PDB file of C-alpha atoms in Angstrom:
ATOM      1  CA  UNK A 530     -16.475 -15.851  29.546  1.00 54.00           C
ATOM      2  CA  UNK A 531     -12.730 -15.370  30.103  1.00 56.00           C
ATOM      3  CA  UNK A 532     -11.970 -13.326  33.531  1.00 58.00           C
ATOM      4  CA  UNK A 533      -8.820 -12.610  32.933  1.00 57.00           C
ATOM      5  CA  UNK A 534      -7.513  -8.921  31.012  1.00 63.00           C
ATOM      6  CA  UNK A 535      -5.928  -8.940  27.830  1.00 60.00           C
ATOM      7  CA  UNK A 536      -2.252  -8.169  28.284  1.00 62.00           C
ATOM      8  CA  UNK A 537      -1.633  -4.778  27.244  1.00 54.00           C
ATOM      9  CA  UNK A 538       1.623  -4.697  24.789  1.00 63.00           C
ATOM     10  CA  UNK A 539       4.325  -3.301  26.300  1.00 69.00           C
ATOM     11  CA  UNK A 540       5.912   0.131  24.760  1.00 82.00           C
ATOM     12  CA  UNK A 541       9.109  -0.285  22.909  1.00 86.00           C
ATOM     13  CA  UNK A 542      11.676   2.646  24.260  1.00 92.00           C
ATOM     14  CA  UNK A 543      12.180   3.681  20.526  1.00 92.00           C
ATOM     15  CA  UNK A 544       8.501   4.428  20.001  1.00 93.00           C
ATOM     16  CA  UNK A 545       8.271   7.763  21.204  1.00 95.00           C
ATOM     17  CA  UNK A 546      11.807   9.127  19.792  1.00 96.00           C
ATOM     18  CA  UNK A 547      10.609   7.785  16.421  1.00 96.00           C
ATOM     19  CA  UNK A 548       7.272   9.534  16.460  1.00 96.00           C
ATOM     20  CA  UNK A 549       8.626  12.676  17.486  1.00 98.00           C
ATOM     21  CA  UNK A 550      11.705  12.456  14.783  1.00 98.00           C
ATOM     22  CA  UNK A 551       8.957  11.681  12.692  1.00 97.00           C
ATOM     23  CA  UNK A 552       6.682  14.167  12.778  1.00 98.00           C
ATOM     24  CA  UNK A 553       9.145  17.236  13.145  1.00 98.00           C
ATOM     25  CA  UNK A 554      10.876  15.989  10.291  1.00 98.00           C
ATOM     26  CA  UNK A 555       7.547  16.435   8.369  1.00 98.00           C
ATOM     27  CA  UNK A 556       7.105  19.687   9.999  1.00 98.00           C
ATOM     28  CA  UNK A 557      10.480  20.763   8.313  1.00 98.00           C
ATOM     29  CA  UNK A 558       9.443  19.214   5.322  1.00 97.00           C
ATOM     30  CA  UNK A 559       5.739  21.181   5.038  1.00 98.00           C
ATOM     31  CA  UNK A 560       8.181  23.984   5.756  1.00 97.00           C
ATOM     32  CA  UNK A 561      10.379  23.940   3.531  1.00 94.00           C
ATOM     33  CA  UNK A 562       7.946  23.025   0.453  1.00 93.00           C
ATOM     34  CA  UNK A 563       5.862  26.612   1.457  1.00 93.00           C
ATOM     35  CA  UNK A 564       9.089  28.409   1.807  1.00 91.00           C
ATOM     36  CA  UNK A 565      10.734  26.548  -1.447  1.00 87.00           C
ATOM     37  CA  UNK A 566       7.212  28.113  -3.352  1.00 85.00           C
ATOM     38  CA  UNK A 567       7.538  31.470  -1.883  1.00 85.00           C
ATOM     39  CA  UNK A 568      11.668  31.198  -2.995  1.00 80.00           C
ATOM     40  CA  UNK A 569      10.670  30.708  -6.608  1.00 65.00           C
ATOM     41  CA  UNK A 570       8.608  33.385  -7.440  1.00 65.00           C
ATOM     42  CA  UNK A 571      11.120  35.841  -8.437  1.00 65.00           C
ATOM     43  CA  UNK A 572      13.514  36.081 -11.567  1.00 65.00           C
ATOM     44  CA  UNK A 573      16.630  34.796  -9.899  1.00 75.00           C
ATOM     45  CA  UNK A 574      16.846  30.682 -10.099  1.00 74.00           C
ATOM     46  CA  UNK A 575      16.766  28.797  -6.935  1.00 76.00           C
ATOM     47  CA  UNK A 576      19.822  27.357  -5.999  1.00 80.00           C
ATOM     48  CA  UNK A 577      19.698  23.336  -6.187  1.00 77.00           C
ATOM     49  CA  UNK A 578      21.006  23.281  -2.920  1.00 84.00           C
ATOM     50  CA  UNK A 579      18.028  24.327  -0.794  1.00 86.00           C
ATOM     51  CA  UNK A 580      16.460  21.290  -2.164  1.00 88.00           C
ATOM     52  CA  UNK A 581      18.290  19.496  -0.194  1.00 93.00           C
ATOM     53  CA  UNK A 582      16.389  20.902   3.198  1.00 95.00           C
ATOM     54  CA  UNK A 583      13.217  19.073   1.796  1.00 95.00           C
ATOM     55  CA  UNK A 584      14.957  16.147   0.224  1.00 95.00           C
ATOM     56  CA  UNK A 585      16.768  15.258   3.752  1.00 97.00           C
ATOM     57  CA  UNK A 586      13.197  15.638   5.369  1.00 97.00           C
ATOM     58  CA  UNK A 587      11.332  13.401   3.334  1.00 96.00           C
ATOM     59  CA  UNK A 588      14.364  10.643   4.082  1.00 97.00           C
ATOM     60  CA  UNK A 589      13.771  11.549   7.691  1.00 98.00           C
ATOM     61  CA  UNK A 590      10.519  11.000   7.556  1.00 97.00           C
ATOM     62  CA  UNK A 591      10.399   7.936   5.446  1.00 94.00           C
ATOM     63  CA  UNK A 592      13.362   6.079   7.899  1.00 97.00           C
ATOM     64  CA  UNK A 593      11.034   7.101  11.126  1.00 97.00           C
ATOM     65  CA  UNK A 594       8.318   5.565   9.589  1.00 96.00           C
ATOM     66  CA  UNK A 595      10.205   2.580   8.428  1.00 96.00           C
ATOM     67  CA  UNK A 596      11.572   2.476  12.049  1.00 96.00           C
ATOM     68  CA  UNK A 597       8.003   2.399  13.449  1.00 95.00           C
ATOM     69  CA  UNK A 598       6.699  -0.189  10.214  1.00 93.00           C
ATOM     70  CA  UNK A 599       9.868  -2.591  12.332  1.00 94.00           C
ATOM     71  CA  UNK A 600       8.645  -2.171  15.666  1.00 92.00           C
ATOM     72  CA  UNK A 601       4.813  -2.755  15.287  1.00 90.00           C
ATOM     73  CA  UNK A 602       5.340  -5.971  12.515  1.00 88.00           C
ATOM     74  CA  UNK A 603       9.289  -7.450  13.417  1.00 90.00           C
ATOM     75  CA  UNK A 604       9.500  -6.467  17.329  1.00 89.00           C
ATOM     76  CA  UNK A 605       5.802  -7.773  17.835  1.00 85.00           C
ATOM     77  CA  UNK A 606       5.799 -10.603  16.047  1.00 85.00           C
ATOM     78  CA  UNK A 607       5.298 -14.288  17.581  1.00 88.00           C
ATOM     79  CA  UNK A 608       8.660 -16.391  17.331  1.00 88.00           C
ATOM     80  CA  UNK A 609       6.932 -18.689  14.531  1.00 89.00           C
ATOM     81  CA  UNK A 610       6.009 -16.033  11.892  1.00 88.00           C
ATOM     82  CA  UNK A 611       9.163 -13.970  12.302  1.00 92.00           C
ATOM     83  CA  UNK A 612      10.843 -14.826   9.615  1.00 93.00           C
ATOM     84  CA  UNK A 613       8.061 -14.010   7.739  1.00 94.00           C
ATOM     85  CA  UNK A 614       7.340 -10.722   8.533  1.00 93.00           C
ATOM     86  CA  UNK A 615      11.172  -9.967   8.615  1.00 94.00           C
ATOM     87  CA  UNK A 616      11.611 -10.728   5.032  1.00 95.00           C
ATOM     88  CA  UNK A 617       7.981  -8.620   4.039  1.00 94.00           C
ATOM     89  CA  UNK A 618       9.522  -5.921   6.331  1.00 95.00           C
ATOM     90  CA  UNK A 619      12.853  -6.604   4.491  1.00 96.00           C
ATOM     91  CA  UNK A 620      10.502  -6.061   0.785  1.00 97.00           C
ATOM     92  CA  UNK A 621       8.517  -2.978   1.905  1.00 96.00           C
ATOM     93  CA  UNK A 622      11.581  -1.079   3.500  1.00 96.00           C
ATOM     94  CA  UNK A 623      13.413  -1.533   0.322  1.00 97.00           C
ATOM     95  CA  UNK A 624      10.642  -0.519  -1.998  1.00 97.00           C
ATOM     96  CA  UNK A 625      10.098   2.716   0.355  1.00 95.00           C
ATOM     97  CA  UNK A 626      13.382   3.559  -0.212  1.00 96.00           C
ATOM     98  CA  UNK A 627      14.247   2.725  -3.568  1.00 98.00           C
ATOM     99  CA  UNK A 628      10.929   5.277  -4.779  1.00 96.00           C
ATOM    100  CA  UNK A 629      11.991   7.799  -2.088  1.00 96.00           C
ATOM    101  CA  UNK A 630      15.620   7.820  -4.353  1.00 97.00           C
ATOM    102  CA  UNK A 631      13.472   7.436  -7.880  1.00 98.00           C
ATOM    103  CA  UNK A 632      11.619  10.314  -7.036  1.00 95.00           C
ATOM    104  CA  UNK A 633      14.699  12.690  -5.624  1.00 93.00           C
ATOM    105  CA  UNK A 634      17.209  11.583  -8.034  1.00 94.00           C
ATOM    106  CA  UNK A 635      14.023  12.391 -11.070  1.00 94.00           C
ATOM    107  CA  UNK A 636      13.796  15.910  -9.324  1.00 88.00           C
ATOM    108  CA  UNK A 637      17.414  16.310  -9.451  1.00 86.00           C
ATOM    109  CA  UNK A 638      17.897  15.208 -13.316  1.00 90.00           C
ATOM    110  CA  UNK A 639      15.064  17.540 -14.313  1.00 88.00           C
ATOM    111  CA  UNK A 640      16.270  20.611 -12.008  1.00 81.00           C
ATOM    112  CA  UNK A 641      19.661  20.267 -13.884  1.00 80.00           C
ATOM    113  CA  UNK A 642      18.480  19.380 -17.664  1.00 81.00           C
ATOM    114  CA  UNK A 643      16.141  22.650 -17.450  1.00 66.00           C
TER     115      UNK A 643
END
């Protein structure tokens, strides 16, 4: 039996910022989508614009978490099998992001065509 502790991992200084970026941005977010379906119910159209407040969220939320995803797999990795979690880091970051646009930009083009 080994006596001696397990070293407990040290907290990066971005952690905390992130997580609370994070999570009011999807508290603005949650907002906004129950005020966006409150906003629609009446005969005027909503304005494009205050899609925005939701879209900008969402992008908040996804680069927080993407921020944290770099911490806990890049930042913590051993020296040998950095390179290898940089470049799947590199892969999922990317793919976040490019369905994050997809899905806005798809909004966007079927807000406008209606």
């Amino acid at each position: 039996m080994d006596p001696s502790p397990h070293p407990v991992p040290v907290r990066h200084p971005w952690r905390k910022p992130l997580l609370i970026i994070e999570f009011t941005a999807l508290a603005v977010l949650v907002g906004s989508m129950a005020l966006l379906g409150k906003m629609n119910v009446g005969d005027p159209p909503l304005n494009p614009v205050w899609l925005l407040i939701p879209a900008l969220a969402s992008l908040v939320v996804f680069t927080s978490f993407i921020g944290l995803m770099y911490l806990r797999w890049v930042v913590a990795a051993r020296a040998e099998a950095l390179w290898r979690h940089k470049l799947i880091f590199a892969l999922l970051a990317l793919t976040l992001l490019s369905v994050w646009l997809y899905g806005v930009a798809n909004t966007w083009l079927a807000i406008n065509a209606g």
